PDB file of C-alpha atoms and ligand atoms in Angstrom:
ATOM      1  CA  MET A   1     -26.749  49.190 -26.664  1.00  0.00           C
ATOM      2  CA  ILE A   2     -23.190  47.739 -27.011  1.00  0.00           C
ATOM      3  CA  ILE A   3     -22.385  48.516 -23.596  1.00  0.00           C
ATOM      4  CA  ILE A   4     -25.620  46.837 -22.346  1.00  0.00           C
ATOM      5  CA  THR A   5     -24.716  43.690 -24.295  1.00  0.00           C
ATOM      6  CA  ALA A   6     -21.281  43.600 -22.884  1.00  0.00           C
ATOM      7  CA  SER A   7     -22.529  44.238 -19.299  1.00  0.00           C
ATOM      8  CA  LEU A   8     -25.002  41.317 -19.660  1.00  0.00           C
ATOM      9  CA  VAL A   9     -22.249  39.117 -20.981  1.00  0.00           C
ATOM     10  CA  ILE A  10     -20.193  39.864 -17.868  1.00  0.00           C
ATOM     11  CA  SER A  11     -22.753  39.340 -15.316  1.00  0.00           C
ATOM     12  CA  LEU A  12     -23.847  36.220 -17.057  1.00  0.00           C
ATOM     13  CA  GLY A  13     -20.148  35.055 -16.697  1.00  0.00           C
ATOM     14  CA  ALA A  14     -20.012  35.883 -13.405  1.00  0.00           C
ATOM     15  CA  SER A  15     -23.449  33.909 -12.124  1.00  0.00           C
ATOM     16  CA  LEU A  16     -22.042  30.882 -14.417  1.00  0.00           C
ATOM     17  CA  THR A  17     -18.688  30.771 -12.320  1.00  0.00           C
ATOM     18  CA  THR A  18     -20.911  30.948  -8.905  1.00  0.00           C
ATOM     19  CA  THR A  19     -23.200  28.310  -9.940  1.00  0.00           C
ATOM     20  CA  ALA A  20     -20.069  25.878 -11.022  1.00  0.00           C
ATOM     21  CA  GLN A  21     -18.225  26.670  -7.684  1.00  0.00           C
ATOM     22  CA  ALA A  22     -21.466  25.860  -5.642  1.00  0.00           C
ATOM     23  CA  LYS A  23     -21.814  22.617  -7.639  1.00  0.00           C
ATOM     24  CA  THR A  24     -21.756  19.468  -5.371  1.00  0.00           C
ATOM     25  CA  TYR A  25     -22.432  15.928  -7.028  1.00  0.00           C
ATOM     26  CA  LYS A  26     -24.419  13.591  -4.937  1.00  0.00           C
ATOM     27  CA  THR A  27     -23.262  10.127  -4.749  1.00  0.00           C
ATOM     28  CA  PRO A  28     -25.760   7.638  -6.771  1.00  0.00           C
ATOM     29  CA  SER A  29     -27.053   4.547  -5.135  1.00  0.00           C
ATOM     30  CA  TRP A  30     -28.362   1.669  -6.884  1.00  0.00           C
ATOM     31  CA  GLY A  31     -29.366  -0.756  -4.121  1.00  0.00           C
ATOM     32  CA  HIS A  32     -29.027  -2.017  -0.649  1.00  0.00           C
ATOM     33  CA  TRP A  33     -28.749  -5.559   1.501  1.00  0.00           C
ATOM     34  CA  ASP A  34     -31.882  -6.629   3.505  1.00  0.00           C
ATOM     35  CA  SER A  35     -29.894  -5.900   6.747  1.00  0.00           C
ATOM     36  CA  ARG A  36     -27.522  -3.553   7.800  1.00  0.00           C
ATOM     37  CA  THR A  37     -25.379  -6.224   8.820  1.00  0.00           C
ATOM     38  CA  VAL A  38     -23.639  -7.565   6.124  1.00  0.00           C
ATOM     39  CA  THR A  39     -20.939 -10.608   6.170  1.00  0.00           C
ATOM     40  CA  TYR A  40     -17.856 -10.683   4.159  1.00  0.00           C
ATOM     41  CA  SER A  41     -15.190 -13.663   3.305  1.00  0.00           C
ATOM     42  CA  MET A  42     -11.651 -13.175   2.297  1.00  0.00           C
ATOM     43  CA  SER A  43      -9.900 -15.496  -0.155  1.00  0.00           C
ATOM     44  CA  GLY A  44      -6.511 -15.152  -1.688  1.00  0.00           C
ATOM     45  CA  SER A  45      -3.035 -15.908   0.025  1.00  0.00           C
ATOM     46  CA  SER A  46      -1.545 -12.053  -0.155  1.00  0.00           C
ATOM     47  CA  LYS A  47      -1.407 -10.929   2.759  1.00  0.00           C
ATOM     48  CA  SER A  48      -1.246  -7.048   2.097  1.00  0.00           C
ATOM     49  CA  TYR A  49      -4.181  -7.220   0.005  1.00  0.00           C
ATOM     50  CA  LYS A  50      -6.414  -8.603   2.779  1.00  0.00           C
ATOM     51  CA  LYS A  51      -4.862  -5.546   4.697  1.00  0.00           C
ATOM     52  CA  SER A  52      -6.192  -3.204   1.977  1.00  0.00           C
ATOM     53  CA  TRP A  53      -9.716  -4.864   2.483  1.00  0.00           C
ATOM     54  CA  LYS A  54      -9.558  -4.784   6.222  1.00  0.00           C
ATOM     55  CA  THR A  55      -8.742  -1.116   5.846  1.00  0.00           C
ATOM     56  CA  ALA A  56     -11.859  -0.594   3.492  1.00  0.00           C
ATOM     57  CA  ILE A  57     -14.032  -2.759   6.006  1.00  0.00           C
ATOM     58  CA  LYS A  58     -13.218  -0.384   9.008  1.00  0.00           C
ATOM     59  CA  ARG A  59     -13.707   2.563   6.916  1.00  0.00           C
ATOM     60  CA  TRP A  60     -17.369   1.733   6.210  1.00  0.00           C
ATOM     61  CA  ASN A  61     -17.875   0.448   9.527  1.00  0.00           C
ATOM     62  CA  LYS A  62     -17.022   3.596  10.976  1.00  0.00           C
ATOM     63  CA  THR A  63     -19.662   5.223   9.100  1.00  0.00           C
ATOM     64  CA  LYS A  64     -22.151   3.296  11.688  1.00  0.00           C
ATOM     65  CA  ILE A  65     -24.510   3.098   8.853  1.00  0.00           C
ATOM     66  CA  VAL A  66     -23.651  -0.506   7.818  1.00  0.00           C
ATOM     67  CA  HIS A  67     -21.994  -3.291   9.803  1.00  0.00           C
ATOM     68  CA  LEU A  68     -19.468  -5.502   8.053  1.00  0.00           C
ATOM     69  CA  LYS A  69     -18.595  -8.749   9.933  1.00  0.00           C
ATOM     70  CA  ALA A  70     -16.587 -11.883   8.926  1.00  0.00           C
ATOM     71  CA  ALA A  71     -18.977 -14.563   8.182  1.00  0.00           C
ATOM     72  CA  LYS A  72     -19.022 -17.627  10.237  1.00  0.00           C
ATOM     73  CA  ALA A  73     -17.006 -20.494   9.154  1.00  0.00           C
ATOM     74  CA  GLY A  74     -19.040 -22.983   6.941  1.00  0.00           C
ATOM     75  CA  HIS A  75     -21.217 -20.089   6.394  1.00  0.00           C
ATOM     76  CA  LYS A  76     -21.536 -18.530   2.975  1.00  0.00           C
ATOM     77  CA  ALA A  77     -20.589 -14.741   2.993  1.00  0.00           C
ATOM     78  CA  ASP A  78     -22.791 -11.907   1.660  1.00  0.00           C
ATOM     79  CA  ILE A  79     -19.696 -10.268  -0.002  1.00  0.00           C
ATOM     80  CA  ALA A  80     -16.544 -11.930  -1.139  1.00  0.00           C
ATOM     81  CA  LEU A  81     -13.488 -10.277  -1.220  1.00  0.00           C
ATOM     82  CA  GLN A  82     -10.573 -11.082  -3.112  1.00  0.00           C
ATOM     83  CA  SER A  83      -7.661 -10.119  -5.098  1.00  0.00           C
ATOM     84  CA  SER A  84      -6.512 -11.590  -8.591  1.00  0.00           C
ATOM     85  CA  ALA A  85      -3.469 -11.585 -10.425  1.00  0.00           C
ATOM     86  CA  LYS A  86      -5.184 -10.477 -13.429  1.00  0.00           C
ATOM     87  CA  LEU A  87      -8.638  -9.672 -14.301  1.00  0.00           C
ATOM     88  CA  ASP A  88     -10.157  -9.852 -17.766  1.00  0.00           C
ATOM     89  CA  THR A  89      -9.996  -6.947 -19.723  1.00  0.00           C
ATOM     90  CA  ASP A  90     -13.114  -5.440 -21.358  1.00  0.00           C
ATOM     91  CA  GLY A  91     -11.725  -4.199 -24.680  1.00  0.00           C
ATOM     92  CA  GLU A  92      -9.336  -1.038 -23.902  1.00  0.00           C
ATOM     93  CA  LYS A  93     -10.753  -0.780 -20.422  1.00  0.00           C
ATOM     94  CA  LEU A  94      -8.302  -1.926 -17.474  1.00  0.00           C
ATOM     95  CA  TYR A  95      -9.958  -2.118 -14.242  1.00  0.00           C
ATOM     96  CA  THR A  96      -7.895  -1.775 -11.121  1.00  0.00           C
ATOM     97  CA  GLY A  97     -10.706  -3.391  -9.301  1.00  0.00           C
ATOM     98  CA  PHE A  98     -14.169  -4.807  -9.876  1.00  0.00           C
ATOM     99  CA  THR A  99     -17.318  -6.112  -8.305  1.00  0.00           C
ATOM    100  CA  ASN A 100     -19.826  -8.363  -9.491  1.00  0.00           C
ATOM    101  CA  TYR A 101     -23.227  -8.772  -7.871  1.00  0.00           C
ATOM    102  CA  SER A 102     -26.721 -10.291  -8.048  1.00  0.00           C
ATOM    103  CA  PHE A 103     -29.835  -8.695  -6.888  1.00  0.00           C
ATOM    104  CA  TYR A 104     -33.516  -8.759  -7.281  1.00  0.00           C
ATOM    105  CA  ARG A 105     -35.052  -5.512  -8.844  1.00  0.00           C
ATOM    106  CA  HIS A 106     -37.513  -3.724  -6.913  1.00  0.00           C
ATOM    107  CA  THR A 107     -40.441  -1.741  -8.277  1.00  0.00           C
ATOM    108  CA  SER A 108     -38.809   1.307  -6.518  1.00  0.00           C
ATOM    109  CA  ALA A 109     -35.358   2.538  -7.801  1.00  0.00           C
ATOM    110  CA  LEU A 110     -33.100   0.536  -5.192  1.00  0.00           C
ATOM    111  CA  SER A 111     -32.415  -3.057  -5.845  1.00  0.00           C
ATOM    112  CA  GLU A 112     -31.729  -5.633  -2.921  1.00  0.00           C
ATOM    113  CA  ILE A 113     -28.579  -6.897  -3.209  1.00  0.00           C
ATOM    114  CA  VAL A 114     -28.201 -10.942  -2.597  1.00  0.00           C
ATOM    115  CA  SER A 115     -24.507 -11.652  -3.060  1.00  0.00           C
ATOM    116  CA  ALA A 116     -21.616  -9.548  -4.165  1.00  0.00           C
ATOM    117  CA  LYS A 117     -17.834 -10.209  -4.937  1.00  0.00           C
ATOM    118  CA  SER A 118     -15.238  -7.510  -5.133  1.00  0.00           C
ATOM    119  CA  THR A 119     -11.920  -8.415  -6.934  1.00  0.00           C
ATOM    120  CA  LEU A 120      -8.899  -6.340  -6.615  1.00  0.00           C
ATOM    121  CA  ASN A 121      -6.566  -6.496  -9.851  1.00  0.00           C
ATOM    122  CA  ARG A 122      -2.928  -7.243  -8.382  1.00  0.00           C
ATOM    123  CA  ASP A 123      -1.114  -7.082 -11.518  1.00  0.00           C
ATOM    124  CA  LEU A 124      -2.527  -3.586 -12.584  1.00  0.00           C
ATOM    125  CA  LEU A 125      -2.136  -1.804  -9.268  1.00  0.00           C
ATOM    126  CA  THR A 126       1.749  -2.806  -8.982  1.00  0.00           C
ATOM    127  CA  ASP A 127       2.234  -1.894 -12.817  1.00  0.00           C
ATOM    128  CA  TYR A 128       0.577   1.698 -11.965  1.00  0.00           C
ATOM    129  CA  HIS A 129       2.581   1.753  -8.644  1.00  0.00           C
ATOM    130  CA  TYR A 130      -0.429   2.327  -6.290  1.00  0.00           C
ATOM    131  CA  THR A 131       0.758   2.725  -2.562  1.00  0.00           C
ATOM    132  CA  LYS A 132      -0.852   0.804   0.132  1.00  0.00           C
ATOM    133  CA  LYS A 133      -3.034   3.878   1.012  1.00  0.00           C
ATOM    134  CA  GLN A 134      -4.125   4.100  -2.605  1.00  0.00           C
ATOM    135  CA  ARG A 135      -5.083   0.383  -2.770  1.00  0.00           C
ATOM    136  CA  ALA A 136      -7.125   0.753   0.444  1.00  0.00           C
ATOM    137  CA  ASN A 137      -8.832   3.568  -1.362  1.00  0.00           C
ATOM    138  CA  VAL A 138      -9.610   1.244  -4.425  1.00  0.00           C
ATOM    139  CA  ALA A 139     -10.791  -1.395  -2.117  1.00  0.00           C
ATOM    140  CA  THR A 140     -13.241   1.062  -0.392  1.00  0.00           C
ATOM    141  CA  HIS A 141     -14.691   1.879  -3.635  1.00  0.00           C
ATOM    142  CA  GLU A 142     -15.409  -1.470  -4.680  1.00  0.00           C
ATOM    143  CA  LEU A 143     -16.669  -2.278  -1.394  1.00  0.00           C
ATOM    144  CA  GLY A 144     -19.125   0.728  -1.757  1.00  0.00           C
ATOM    145  CA  HIS A 145     -20.396  -0.865  -4.865  1.00  0.00           C
ATOM    146  CA  ALA A 146     -20.887  -3.782  -3.187  1.00  0.00           C
ATOM    147  CA  LEU A 147     -22.921  -2.326  -0.280  1.00  0.00           C
ATOM    148  CA  GLY A 148     -24.871  -0.398  -3.033  1.00  0.00           C
ATOM    149  CA  LEU A 149     -23.423   2.870  -4.536  1.00  0.00           C
ATOM    150  CA  SER A 150     -22.733   3.802  -7.905  1.00  0.00           C
ATOM    151  CA  HIS A 151     -20.457   6.315  -9.351  1.00  0.00           C
ATOM    152  CA  SER A 152     -20.241   9.519  -8.517  1.00  0.00           C
ATOM    153  CA  LYS A 153     -18.998  12.441 -11.084  1.00  0.00           C
ATOM    154  CA  ASP A 154     -17.328  14.112  -7.773  1.00  0.00           C
ATOM    155  CA  LYS A 155     -13.380  13.892  -7.838  1.00  0.00           C
ATOM    156  CA  LYS A 156     -13.666  14.290  -3.934  1.00  0.00           C
ATOM    157  CA  SER A 157     -15.821  10.856  -3.822  1.00  0.00           C
ATOM    158  CA  VAL A 158     -14.495   7.519  -3.137  1.00  0.00           C
ATOM    159  CA  MET A 159     -17.217   6.528  -5.371  1.00  0.00           C
ATOM    160  CA  TYR A 160     -15.298   8.400  -8.674  1.00  0.00           C
ATOM    161  CA  ALA A 161     -15.077   6.250 -11.465  1.00  0.00           C
ATOM    162  CA  LYS A 162     -11.433   6.577 -11.543  1.00  0.00           C
ATOM    163  CA  ASN A 163     -10.700   6.925  -7.963  1.00  0.00           C
ATOM    164  CA  ARG A 164      -7.120   6.347  -6.661  1.00  0.00           C
ATOM    165  CA  TYR A 165      -6.594   9.254  -3.883  1.00  0.00           C
ATOM    166  CA  LYS A 166      -9.710   9.415  -1.961  1.00  0.00           C
ATOM    167  CA  THR A 167     -11.752   7.810   0.852  1.00  0.00           C
ATOM    168  CA  ILE A 168     -15.265   7.927   1.879  1.00  0.00           C
ATOM    169  CA  ASP A 169     -16.525  11.531   2.104  1.00  0.00           C
ATOM    170  CA  HIS A 170     -19.851  12.836   3.249  1.00  0.00           C
ATOM    171  CA  GLN A 171     -21.773  12.595  -0.018  1.00  0.00           C
ATOM    172  CA  ASP A 172     -20.605   8.983   0.210  1.00  0.00           C
ATOM    173  CA  LYS A 173     -22.317   8.554   3.901  1.00  0.00           C
ATOM    174  CA  LYS A 174     -25.182  10.574   2.833  1.00  0.00           C
ATOM    175  CA  ALA A 175     -25.849   8.166  -0.122  1.00  0.00           C
ATOM    176  CA  LEU A 176     -25.456   4.923   1.725  1.00  0.00           C
ATOM    177  CA  THR A 177     -27.691   6.684   4.835  1.00  0.00           C
ATOM    178  CA  LYS A 178     -30.459   7.161   2.272  1.00  0.00           C
ATOM    179  CA  ALA A 179     -29.910   3.582   0.663  1.00  0.00           C
ATOM    180  CA  TYR A 180     -30.618   1.802   4.046  1.00  0.00           C
ATOM    181  CA  ALA A 181     -33.307   4.099   5.414  1.00  0.00           C
ATOM    182  CA  ASN A 182     -35.853   1.821   5.240  1.00  0.00           C
ATOM    183  CA  VAL A 183     -33.449  -1.200   6.250  1.00  0.00           C
TER     184      VAL A 183
HETATM  185 ZN1  LIG B   1     -16.653   1.485  -9.697  1.00  0.00          ZN
END
């Protein structure tokens, strides 16, 4: 009896390990724009932060699922991209980036986004010594929110809540494809 029990424990342990290794987390999405072509504007005087946003724009455009383009002069952009010396802190939480949006709630699980504003927190990114590459990763994450993606539990996803080191991965592309399937 004792031997059988022990062997069951081992085989159970082994199968649990296999499951954990095979586990992949899907990037969730919360919404989409009514068109795959989404306009943006960039404000703020910091050249280096504009560069971070430009890298993020290029990365999402490279997926060919959405097309981000600069809003024409005098037209309101769908997504406003900016940087700020400081962001309001929410209790103990400090954000390196933040995205606000407004949307229509659909009867389906996805909402239609009508406006978004993404901000990079310059002070915090400087204080924590984020490199140019890492700032671009934060910008890509925020732009991901503005396009309709939510947080992923996967550290390999650009949408991981505390992402600093990763750019768009295949799960992020899959999520975007799904969010825009009927657009
Ligand atoms: Zn986020």
